[in-house]
XYZ file of C-alpha atoms in Angstrom:
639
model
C -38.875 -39.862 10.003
C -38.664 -36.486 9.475
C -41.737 -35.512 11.408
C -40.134 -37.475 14.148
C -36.963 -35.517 13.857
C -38.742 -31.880 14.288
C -41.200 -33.621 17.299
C -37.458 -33.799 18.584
C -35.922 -30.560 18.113
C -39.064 -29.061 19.501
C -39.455 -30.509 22.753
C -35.455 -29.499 23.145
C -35.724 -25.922 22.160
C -39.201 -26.094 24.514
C -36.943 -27.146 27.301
C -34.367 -24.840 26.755
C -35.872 -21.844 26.255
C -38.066 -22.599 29.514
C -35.187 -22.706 32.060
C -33.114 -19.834 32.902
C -29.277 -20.188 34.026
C -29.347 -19.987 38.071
C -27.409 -16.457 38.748
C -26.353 -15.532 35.666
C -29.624 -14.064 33.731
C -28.478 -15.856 30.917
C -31.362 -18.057 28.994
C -30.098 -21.830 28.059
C -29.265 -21.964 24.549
C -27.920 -18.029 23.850
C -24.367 -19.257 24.598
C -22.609 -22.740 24.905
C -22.771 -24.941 27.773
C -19.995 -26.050 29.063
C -18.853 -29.560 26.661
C -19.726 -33.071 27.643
C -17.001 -35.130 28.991
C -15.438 -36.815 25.917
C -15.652 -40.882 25.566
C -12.744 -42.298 27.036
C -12.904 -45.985 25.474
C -13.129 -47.067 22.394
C -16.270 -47.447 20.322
C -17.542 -50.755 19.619
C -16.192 -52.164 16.575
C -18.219 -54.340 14.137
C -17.770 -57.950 13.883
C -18.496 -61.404 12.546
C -18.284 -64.978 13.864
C -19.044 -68.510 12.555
C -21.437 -68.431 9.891
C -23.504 -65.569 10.033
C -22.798 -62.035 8.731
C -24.554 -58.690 8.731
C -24.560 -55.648 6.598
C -24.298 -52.997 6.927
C -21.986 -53.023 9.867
C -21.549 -49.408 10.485
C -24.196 -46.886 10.646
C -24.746 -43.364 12.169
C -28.787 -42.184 12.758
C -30.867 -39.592 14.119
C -32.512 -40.554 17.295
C -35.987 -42.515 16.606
C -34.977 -43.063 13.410
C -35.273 -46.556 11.180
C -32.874 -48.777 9.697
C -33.026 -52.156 8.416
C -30.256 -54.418 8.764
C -29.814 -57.885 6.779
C -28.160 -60.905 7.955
C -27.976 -64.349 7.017
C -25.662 -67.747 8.019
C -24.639 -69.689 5.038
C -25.221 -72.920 7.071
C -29.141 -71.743 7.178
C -31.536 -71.516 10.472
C -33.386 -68.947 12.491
C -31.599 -65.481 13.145
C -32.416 -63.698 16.590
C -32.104 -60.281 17.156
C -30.424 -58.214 19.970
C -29.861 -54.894 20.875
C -26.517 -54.304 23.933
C -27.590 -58.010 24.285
C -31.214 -57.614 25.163
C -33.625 -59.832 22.366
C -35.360 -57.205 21.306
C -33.586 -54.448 22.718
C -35.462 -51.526 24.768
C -36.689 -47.793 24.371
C -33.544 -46.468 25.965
C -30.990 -48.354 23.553
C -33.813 -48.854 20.454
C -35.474 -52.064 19.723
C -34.428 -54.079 16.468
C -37.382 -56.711 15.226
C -37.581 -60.211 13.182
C -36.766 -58.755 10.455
C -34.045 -56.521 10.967
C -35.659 -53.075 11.519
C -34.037 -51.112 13.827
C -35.270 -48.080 15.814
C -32.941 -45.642 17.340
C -34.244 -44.525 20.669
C -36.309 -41.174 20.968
C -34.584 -39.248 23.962
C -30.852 -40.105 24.346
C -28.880 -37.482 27.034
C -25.766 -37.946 24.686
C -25.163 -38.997 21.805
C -24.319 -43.037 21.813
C -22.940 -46.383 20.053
C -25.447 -49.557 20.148
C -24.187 -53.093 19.092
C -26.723 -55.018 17.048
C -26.117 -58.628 16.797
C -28.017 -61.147 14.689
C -27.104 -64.384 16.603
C -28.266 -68.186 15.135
C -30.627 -69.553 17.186
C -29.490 -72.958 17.296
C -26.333 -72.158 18.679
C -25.892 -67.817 19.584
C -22.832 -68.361 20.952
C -20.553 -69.695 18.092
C -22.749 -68.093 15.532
C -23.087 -64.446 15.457
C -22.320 -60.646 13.993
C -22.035 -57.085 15.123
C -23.002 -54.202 13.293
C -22.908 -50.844 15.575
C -25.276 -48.055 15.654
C -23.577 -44.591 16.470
C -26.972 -42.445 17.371
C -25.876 -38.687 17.148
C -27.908 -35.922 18.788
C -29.279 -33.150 16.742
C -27.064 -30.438 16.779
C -27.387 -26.735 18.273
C -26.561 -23.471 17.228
C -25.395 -20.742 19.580
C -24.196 -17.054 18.829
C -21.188 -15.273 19.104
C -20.340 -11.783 20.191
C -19.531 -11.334 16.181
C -23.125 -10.720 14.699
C -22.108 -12.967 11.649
C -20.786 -15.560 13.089
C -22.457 -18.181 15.033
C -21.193 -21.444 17.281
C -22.819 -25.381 15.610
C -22.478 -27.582 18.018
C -22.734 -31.677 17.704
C -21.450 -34.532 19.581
C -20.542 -37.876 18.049
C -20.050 -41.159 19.936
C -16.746 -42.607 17.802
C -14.270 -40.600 15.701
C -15.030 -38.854 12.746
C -14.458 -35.062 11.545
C -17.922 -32.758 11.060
C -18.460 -29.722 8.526
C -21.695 -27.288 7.897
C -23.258 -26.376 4.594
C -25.245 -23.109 5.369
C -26.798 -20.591 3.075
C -29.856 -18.652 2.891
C -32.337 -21.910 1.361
C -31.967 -25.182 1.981
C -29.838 -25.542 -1.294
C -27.231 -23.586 1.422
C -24.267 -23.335 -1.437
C -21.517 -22.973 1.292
C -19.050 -25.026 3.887
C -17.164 -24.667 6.470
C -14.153 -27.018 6.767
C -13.594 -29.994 8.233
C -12.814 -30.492 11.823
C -12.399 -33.742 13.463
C -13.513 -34.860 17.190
C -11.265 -33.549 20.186
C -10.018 -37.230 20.842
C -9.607 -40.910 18.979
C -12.581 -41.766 20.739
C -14.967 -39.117 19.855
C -16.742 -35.840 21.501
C -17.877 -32.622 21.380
C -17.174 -30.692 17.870
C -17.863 -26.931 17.617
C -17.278 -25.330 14.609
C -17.667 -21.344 14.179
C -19.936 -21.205 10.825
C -18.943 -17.428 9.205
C -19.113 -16.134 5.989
C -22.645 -14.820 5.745
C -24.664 -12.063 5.175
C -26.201 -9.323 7.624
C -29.277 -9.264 8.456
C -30.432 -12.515 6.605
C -32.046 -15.597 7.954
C -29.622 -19.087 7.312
C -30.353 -22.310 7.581
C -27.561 -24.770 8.653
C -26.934 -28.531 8.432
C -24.098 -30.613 9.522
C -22.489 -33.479 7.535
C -20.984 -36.280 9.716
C -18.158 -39.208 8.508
C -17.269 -41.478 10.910
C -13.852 -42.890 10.966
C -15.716 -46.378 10.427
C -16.900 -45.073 7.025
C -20.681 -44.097 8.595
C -22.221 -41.448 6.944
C -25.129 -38.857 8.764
C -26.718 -35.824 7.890
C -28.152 -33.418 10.575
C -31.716 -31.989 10.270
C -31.899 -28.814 9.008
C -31.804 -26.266 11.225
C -33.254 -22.291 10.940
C -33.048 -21.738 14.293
C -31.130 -20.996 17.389
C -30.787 -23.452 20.222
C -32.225 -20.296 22.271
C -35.696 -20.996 19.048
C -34.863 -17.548 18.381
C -34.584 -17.327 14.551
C -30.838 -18.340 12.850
C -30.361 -14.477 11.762
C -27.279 -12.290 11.428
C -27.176 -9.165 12.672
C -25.569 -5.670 11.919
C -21.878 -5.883 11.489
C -20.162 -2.592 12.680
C -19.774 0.062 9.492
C -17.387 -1.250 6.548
C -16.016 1.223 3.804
C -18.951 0.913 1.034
C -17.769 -1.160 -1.624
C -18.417 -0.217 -5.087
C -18.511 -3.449 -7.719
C -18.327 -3.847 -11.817
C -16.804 -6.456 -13.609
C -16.389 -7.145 -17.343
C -15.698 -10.897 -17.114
C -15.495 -13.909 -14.887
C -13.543 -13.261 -11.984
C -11.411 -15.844 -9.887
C -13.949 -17.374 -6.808
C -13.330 -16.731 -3.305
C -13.993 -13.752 -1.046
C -12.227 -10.532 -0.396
C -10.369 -9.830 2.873
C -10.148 -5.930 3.110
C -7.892 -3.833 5.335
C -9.166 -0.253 5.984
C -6.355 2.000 7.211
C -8.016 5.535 6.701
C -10.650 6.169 7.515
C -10.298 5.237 11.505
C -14.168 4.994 11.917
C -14.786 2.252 9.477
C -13.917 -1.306 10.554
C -10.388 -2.211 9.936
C -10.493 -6.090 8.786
C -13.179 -7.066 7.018
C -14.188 -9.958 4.606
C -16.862 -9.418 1.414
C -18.393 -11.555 -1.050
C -17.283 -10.240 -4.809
C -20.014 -8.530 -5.029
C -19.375 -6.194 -1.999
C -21.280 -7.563 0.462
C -19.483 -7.944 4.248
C -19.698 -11.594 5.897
C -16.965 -11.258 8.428
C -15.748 -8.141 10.225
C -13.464 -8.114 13.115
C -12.585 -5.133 15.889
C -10.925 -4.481 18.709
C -10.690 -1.971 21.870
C -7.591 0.482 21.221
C -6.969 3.932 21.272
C -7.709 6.195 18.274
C -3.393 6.184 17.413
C -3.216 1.787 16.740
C -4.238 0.664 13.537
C -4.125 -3.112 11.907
C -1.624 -3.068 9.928
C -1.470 -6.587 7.730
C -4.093 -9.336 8.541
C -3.603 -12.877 6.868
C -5.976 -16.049 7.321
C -3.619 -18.903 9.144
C -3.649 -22.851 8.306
C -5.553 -23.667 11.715
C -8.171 -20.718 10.834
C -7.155 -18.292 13.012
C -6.039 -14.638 11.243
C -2.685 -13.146 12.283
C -2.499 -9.519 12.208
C 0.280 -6.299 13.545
C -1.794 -3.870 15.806
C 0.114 -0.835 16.070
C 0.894 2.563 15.340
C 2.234 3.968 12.026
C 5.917 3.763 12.725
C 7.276 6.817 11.382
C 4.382 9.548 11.622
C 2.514 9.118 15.107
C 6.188 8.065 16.673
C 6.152 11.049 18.959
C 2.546 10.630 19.777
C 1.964 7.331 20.915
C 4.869 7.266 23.213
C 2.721 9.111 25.098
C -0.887 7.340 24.761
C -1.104 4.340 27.614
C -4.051 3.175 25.826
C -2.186 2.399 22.557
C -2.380 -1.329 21.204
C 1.334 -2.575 20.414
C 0.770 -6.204 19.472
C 1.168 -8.932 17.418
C -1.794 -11.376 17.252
C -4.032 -14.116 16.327
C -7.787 -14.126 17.086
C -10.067 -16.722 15.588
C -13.180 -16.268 13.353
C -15.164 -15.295 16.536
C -12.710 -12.575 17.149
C -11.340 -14.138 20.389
C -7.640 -13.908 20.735
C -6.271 -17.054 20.586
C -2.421 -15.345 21.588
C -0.653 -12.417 21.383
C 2.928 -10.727 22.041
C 2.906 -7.442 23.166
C 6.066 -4.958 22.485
C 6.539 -4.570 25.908
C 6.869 -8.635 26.964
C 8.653 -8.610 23.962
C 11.573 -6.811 24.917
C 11.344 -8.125 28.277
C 11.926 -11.492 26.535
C 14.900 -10.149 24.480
C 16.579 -8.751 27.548
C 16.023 -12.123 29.364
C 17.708 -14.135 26.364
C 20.458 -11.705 26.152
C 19.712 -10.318 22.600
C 21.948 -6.846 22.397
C 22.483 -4.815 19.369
C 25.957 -4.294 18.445
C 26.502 -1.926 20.605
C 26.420 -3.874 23.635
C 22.664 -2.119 24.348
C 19.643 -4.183 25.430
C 17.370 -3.793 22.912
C 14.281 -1.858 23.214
C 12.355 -1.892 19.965
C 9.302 0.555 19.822
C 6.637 -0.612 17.507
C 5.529 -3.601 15.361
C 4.864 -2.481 12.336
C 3.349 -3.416 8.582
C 3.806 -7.107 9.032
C 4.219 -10.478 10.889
C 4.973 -13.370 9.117
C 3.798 -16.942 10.269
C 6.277 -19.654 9.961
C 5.521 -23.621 8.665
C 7.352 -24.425 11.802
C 4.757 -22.675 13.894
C 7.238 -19.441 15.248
C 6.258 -15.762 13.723
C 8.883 -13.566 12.235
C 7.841 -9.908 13.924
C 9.032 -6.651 12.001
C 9.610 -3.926 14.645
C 10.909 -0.161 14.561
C 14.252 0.576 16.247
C 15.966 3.497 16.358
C 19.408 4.341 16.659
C 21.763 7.807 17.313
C 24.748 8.311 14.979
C 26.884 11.722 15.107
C 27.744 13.896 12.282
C 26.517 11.713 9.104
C 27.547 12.831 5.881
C 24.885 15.555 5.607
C 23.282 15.510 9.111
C 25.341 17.605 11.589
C 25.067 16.889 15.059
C 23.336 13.373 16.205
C 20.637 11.750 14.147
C 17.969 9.458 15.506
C 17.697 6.614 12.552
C 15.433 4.562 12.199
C 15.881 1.589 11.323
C 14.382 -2.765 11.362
C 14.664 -5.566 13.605
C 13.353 -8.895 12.444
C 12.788 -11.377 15.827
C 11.792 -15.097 15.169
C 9.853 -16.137 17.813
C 8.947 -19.798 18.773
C 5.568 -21.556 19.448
C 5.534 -19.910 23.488
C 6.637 -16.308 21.498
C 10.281 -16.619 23.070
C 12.952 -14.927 20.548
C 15.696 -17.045 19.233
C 16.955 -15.185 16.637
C 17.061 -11.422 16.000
C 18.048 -9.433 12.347
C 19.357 -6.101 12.872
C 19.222 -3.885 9.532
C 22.107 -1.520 11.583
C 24.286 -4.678 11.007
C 23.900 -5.403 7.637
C 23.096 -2.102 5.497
C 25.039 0.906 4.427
C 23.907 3.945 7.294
C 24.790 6.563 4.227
C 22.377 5.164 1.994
C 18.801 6.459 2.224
C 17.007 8.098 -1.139
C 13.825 8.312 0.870
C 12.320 9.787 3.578
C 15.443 9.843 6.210
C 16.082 9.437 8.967
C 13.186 6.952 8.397
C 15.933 4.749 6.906
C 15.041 1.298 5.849
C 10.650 1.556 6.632
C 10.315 -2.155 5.950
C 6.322 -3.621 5.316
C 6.658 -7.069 3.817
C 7.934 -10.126 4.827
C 8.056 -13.767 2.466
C 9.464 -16.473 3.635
C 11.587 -18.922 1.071
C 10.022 -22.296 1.654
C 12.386 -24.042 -0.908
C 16.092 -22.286 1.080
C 14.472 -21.273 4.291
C 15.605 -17.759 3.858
C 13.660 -14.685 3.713
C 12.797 -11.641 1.775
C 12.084 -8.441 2.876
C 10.559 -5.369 1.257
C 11.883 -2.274 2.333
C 10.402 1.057 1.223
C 12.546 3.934 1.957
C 15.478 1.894 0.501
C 13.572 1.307 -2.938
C 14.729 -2.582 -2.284
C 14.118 -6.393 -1.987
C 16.579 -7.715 0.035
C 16.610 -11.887 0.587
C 18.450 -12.218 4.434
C 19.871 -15.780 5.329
C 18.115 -17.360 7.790
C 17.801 -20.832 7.660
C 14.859 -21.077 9.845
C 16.294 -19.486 12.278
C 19.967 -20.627 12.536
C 21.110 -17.782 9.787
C 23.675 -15.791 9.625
C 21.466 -12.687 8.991
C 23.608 -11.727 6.136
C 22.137 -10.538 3.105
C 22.016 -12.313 -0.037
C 20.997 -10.196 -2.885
C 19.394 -6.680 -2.968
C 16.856 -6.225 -5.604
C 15.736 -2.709 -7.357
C 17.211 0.294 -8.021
C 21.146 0.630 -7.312
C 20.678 -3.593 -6.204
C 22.661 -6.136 -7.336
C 20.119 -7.485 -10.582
C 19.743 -6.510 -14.231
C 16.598 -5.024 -14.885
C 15.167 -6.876 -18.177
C 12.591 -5.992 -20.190
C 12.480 -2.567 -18.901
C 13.889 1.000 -19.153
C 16.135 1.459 -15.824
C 15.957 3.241 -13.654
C 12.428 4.563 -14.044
C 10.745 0.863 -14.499
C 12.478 -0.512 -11.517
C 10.115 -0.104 -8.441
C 9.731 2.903 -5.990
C 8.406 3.093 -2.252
C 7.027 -0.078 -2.636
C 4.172 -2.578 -1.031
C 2.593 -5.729 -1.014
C 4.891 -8.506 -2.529
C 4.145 -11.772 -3.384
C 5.237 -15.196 -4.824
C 3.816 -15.447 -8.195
C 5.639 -18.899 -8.426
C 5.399 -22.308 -6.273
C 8.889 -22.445 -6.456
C 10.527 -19.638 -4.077
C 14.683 -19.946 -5.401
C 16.546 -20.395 -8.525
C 13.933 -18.817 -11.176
C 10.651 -17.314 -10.005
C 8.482 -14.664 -9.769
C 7.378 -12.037 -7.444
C 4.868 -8.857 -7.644
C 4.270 -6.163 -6.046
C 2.705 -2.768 -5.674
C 5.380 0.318 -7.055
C 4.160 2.855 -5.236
C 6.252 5.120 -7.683
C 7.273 7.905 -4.673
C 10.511 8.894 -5.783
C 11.142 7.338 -8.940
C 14.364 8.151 -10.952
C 14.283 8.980 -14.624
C 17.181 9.639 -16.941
C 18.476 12.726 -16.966
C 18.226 15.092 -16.930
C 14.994 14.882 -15.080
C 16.823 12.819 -12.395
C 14.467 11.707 -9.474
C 11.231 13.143 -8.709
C 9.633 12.941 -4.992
C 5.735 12.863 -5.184
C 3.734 14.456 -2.512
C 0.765 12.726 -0.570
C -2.212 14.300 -2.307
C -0.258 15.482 -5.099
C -2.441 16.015 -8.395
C -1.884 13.297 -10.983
C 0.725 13.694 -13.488
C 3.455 11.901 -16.052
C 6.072 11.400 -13.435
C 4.366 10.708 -10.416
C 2.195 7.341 -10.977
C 1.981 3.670 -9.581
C 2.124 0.430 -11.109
C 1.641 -2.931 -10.608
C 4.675 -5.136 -11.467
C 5.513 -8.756 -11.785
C 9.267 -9.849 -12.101
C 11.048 -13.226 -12.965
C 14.239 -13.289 -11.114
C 17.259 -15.657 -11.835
C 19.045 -15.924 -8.602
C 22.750 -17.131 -10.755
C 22.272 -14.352 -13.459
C 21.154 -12.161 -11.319
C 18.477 -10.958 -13.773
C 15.107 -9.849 -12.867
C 12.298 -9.505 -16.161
C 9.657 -7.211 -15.866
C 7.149 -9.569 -16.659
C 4.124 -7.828 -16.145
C 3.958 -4.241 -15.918
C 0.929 -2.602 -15.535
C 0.343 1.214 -15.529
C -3.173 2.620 -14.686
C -3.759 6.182 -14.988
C -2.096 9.039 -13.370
C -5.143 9.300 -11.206
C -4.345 5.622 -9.505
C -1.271 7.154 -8.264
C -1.011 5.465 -4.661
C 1.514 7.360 -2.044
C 1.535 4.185 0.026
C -0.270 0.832 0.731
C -1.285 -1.541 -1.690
C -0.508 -5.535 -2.672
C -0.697 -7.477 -5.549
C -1.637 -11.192 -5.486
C -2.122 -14.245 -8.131
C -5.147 -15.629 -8.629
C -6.222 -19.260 -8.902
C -7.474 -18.583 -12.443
C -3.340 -16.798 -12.800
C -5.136 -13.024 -13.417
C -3.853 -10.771 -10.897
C -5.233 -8.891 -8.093
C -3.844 -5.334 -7.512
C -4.639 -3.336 -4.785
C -4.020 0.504 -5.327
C -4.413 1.718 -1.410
C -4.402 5.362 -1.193
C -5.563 7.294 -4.858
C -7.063 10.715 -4.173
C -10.652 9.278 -4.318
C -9.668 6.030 -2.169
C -8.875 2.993 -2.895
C -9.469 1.242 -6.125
C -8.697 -2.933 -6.400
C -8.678 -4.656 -9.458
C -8.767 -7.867 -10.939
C -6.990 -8.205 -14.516
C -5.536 -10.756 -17.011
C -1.592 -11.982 -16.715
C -0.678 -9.418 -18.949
C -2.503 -6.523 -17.452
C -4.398 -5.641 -20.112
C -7.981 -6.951 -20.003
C -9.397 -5.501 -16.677
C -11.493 -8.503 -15.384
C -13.178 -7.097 -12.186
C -13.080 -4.076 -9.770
C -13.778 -2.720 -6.203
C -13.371 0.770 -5.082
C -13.925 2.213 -1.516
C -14.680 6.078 -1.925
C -12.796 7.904 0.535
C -11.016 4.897 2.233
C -7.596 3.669 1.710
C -7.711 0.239 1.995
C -3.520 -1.199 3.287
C -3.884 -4.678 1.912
C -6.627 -6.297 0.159
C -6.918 -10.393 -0.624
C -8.800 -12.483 -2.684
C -9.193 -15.641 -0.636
C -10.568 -19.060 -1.399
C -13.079 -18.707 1.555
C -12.822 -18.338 5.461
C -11.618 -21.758 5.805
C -8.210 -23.261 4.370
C -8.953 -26.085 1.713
C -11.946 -24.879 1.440
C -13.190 -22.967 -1.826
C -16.783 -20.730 -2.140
């Protein structure tokens, strides 16, 4: 059977590779053909009638390949064999003999479904059974335009979802997910396999279930459909990734985020041990920078393409080559859909959204963040700035900046807008003004609907009503420093959080009692007097006063209390001026990403209580903005 199988493949890659595309210069099987029209009825469904019954009534085979089917009538008497109701059958639908034995046919143009019936002789027509054959074509393999990722191919006759084990033996060791046929009725499944290695030959092998409980493994396949070989190529240039580890870290991958510097690749995905399997890039200008890239439940990765908000303001205005985007590409890179700041505001103007002012708003950059929704609709974080005359220690007029949150729908049409202007105090700013608020991290509250939002240059946590979208935009609580919560468990004001990045749930509940982390930055932390607050320079040299942390906190919404659970200090030298995120692990260590230390970034996996260091990456001389430890490429699916 197997020999049979190869015979097969051959003849199809020999084909293939023999026939060049009329006009195009492009050789049949580098790139996808065009999908087969899906079924549009039915398959056949397996039945029994009078006395006679069959087993097993659903099966799914290679072409040319065996199967023996039993039947029997319980009245007794001479079984006859057909195949589409031919005795016998034929080459192009298989023959089936005396016995049973059925053989798929050789050479199908698409894959099909056969009925075999075992019908008593003595009377065929009130005595019969069904079983149905689906006969599924061997599967190809195309590339992409991403070196590491690469296009399997397979049709099936009748309904069923498809996934590929693929690794660098036959054992494989990895999957994709799951992904089902484009209708009820069957079709054409293509599933992007990612998640390997450069410059290594795979082998690949898809696994079939039918909806009628038929099973079928694919052959093996090392090969292109072009019969080139099935290996990666050379991924653009990550940051080098440096690995030790003193214990058993959590599985999954890492999903990196390279900010500085702008000649290494800006998303990229590793194995633990600091290999890249998935990089992604994009055309921009040398100004726009990815800014926050997060893997989506259909697959796809949502990511901010901008500009740094508050240092290359001035310059990018100017740059007509500058990305200014929100958007979400799949694992082949392609952009699936994207906003861009300028249709954005169009679409604010056209739905009337004005600040309070009475002005049409005209935001100027995403930046930081996006946030995907359960519902489907994106919360975007943009920059707007403002004028104000004569502020309590700015003569003359000011240009503020400050954060509008837009919710926009499936079709990226705003129906709801947050206006920081609106809802915080102007004359409040112990950072960095008239940067005012600098926002970069968005959580939505799955258990109220509401929001929180991470704003740096205000040392806060604020939680916004918004009630999917019908809000009043007010703010709840404010969380840190000068907030409205009791620091626990800590000495406040210094162990409260400064300049910070990277939040997270640390909880599955999101209200009430739970926990958040996040990345203290430590900028311009206050200490008791008579020190008083101290503002840390970018590059400063590591000392007491100016250091980073990673910090966990339980918060009780009705006390208003928030525990330091974890706090976790690393050495002067960590000290991160911006960047970073903190995440909890399957196995509940946590994952801390220290973005920007003098000698680049430094990640690290440690125990719940921050004192057993578990595993660690480092990029030399590359600040890496947000870093993720993900189950694999696909949701559901762990490596």
């Amino acid at each position: 059977m197997n020999h049979l199988r190869e015979s097969v493949v051959f003849l199809a890659i020999s084909l293939s590779t023999s026939v060049l595309l009329t006009g195009c210069g492009v050789t049949l099987g580098t790139e996808p053909l065009p999908p087969p029209s899906a079924p549009t009825q039915p398959p056949p469904v397996a039945s029994s009638h009078g006395s006679v019954s069959i087993s097993p009534q659903y099966v799914a085979l290679a072409p040319g390949e065996k199967i023996h089917f039993t039947a029997s009538s319980s009245t007794g008497g001479t079984l006859q064999w057909l195949v589409e109701g031919i005795a016998g059958g034929a080459l192009n639908i298989g023959t089936v003999d005396a016995n049973g034995n059925y053989t798929a046919p050789g050479n199908l143009p698409q894959s099909a479904n056969f009925s075999i019936t075992a019908a008593l002789a003595s009377s065929p027509q009130q005595n019969y059974a069904i079983a149905v054959a689906s006969v599924i074509n061997y599967g190809l393999i195309y590339p992409t335009a991403n070196s590491q990722v690469d296009t399997y191919s397979i049709y099936l006759p009748a309904p069923g979802n498809v996934s590929i084990q693929f690794g660098p033996t036959t054992s494989y060791g990895l999957n994709t997910w799951q992904v089902a046929t484009p209708t009820p009725y069957g079709g054409q499944v293509n599933i992007y396999v990612a998640g390997m290695r450069a410059q290594t030959l795979y082998h690949m092998q898809a696994q079939v279930t039918l909806d009628d409980g038929a099973a079928y493994t694919d052959i093996d396949h090392a090969t292109f459909a072009s019969g080139l070989p099935l290996t990666t190529g050379s991924p653009p240039a990550t940051s080098p990734i440096t690995v030790s580890q003193t214990g058993n870290p959590a599985p999954g991958i890492q999903l990196w985020n390279t900010i500085l510097p702008a000649n290494d690749t800006e998303a990229f995905a590793s194995d633990l041990e600091g290999n890249p399997i998935w990089t992604y890039t994009y055309k921009g200008s040398s100004l726009d920078l990815i800014q926050g890239i997060q893997l989506l439940p259909d697959g796809d990765f949502l990511m901010t393409i901008s500009y740094l908000s508050s240092l290359t303001v001035g310059l990018a205005k100017d740059s007509s080559s500058i990305i200014n985007d929100v958007r979400e590409v799949d694992l082949a890179g392609n952009t699936v859909r994207e906003i861009s700041m300028d249709s954005l505001n169009q679409k604010l103007a056209s739905a009337g959204f004005k600040d309070s002012d009475g002005n049409a708003y005209q935001l100027k950059s995403f930046h930081h963040d996006a946030l995907a929704l359960p519902n489907g609709h994106w919360v975007l974080l943009t920059a707007y700035p403002k004028k104000f005359t004569n502020l309590p220690g700015s003569p003359g007029t000011t240009a503020v900046l400050g954060d509008i949150l837009v919710d926009v729908d499936q079709n990226l049409n705003p129906d709801w807008v947050w206006d920081s202007f609106d809802h915080l105090d102007i004359n409040r700013h112990p950072m960095n003004f008239p940067d005012w608020t600098h926002a970069n991290g968005m959580l939505y509250s799955a258990d109220d609907n509401n929001l929180l939002l991470s704003m740096r240059h205000q040392n806060w946590v604020i939680k916004i009503d918004f009630n999917n979208g019908q809000g009043s935009g007010n703010v709840l609580w404010r969380l840190g420093e000068g907030g409205d919560f009791k620091l626990i468990g800590g000495a406040d004001p210094a162990d409260w959080f400064y300049a910070q990045h990277g939040m997270s749930y640390f909880t599955p509940n999101t209200t009430g009692d739970f926990k958040i982390g996040l990345i203290d930055n430590g900028n311009d932390r206050i200490f008791p007097a008579p020190t008083g607050q101290v503002t840390c320079k970018v590059d400063a040299p590591a000392s007491a006063q100016c250091y980073s942390a990673t910090d966990v906190l339980e918060l009780n919404e009705t006390n208003l209390t928030a525990t330091l659970v974890t706090h976790y200090v690393p050495p002067p030298s960590y000290f991160s001026f911006f960047g970073g995120s903190t995440q909890q692990l399957s196995n509940d260590d946590i994952l801390a990403d220290f973005c920007a230390p003098l000698t680049g970034a430094i990640v690290q996996e440690f125990d719940p209580t921050g004192t057993r260091l578990i595993w660690q990456g480092t990029t030399a001389g590359a600040d890496q903005y947000r870093v993720q430890r993900l189950p694999s490429l696909y949701p559901g699916v762990q490596w």
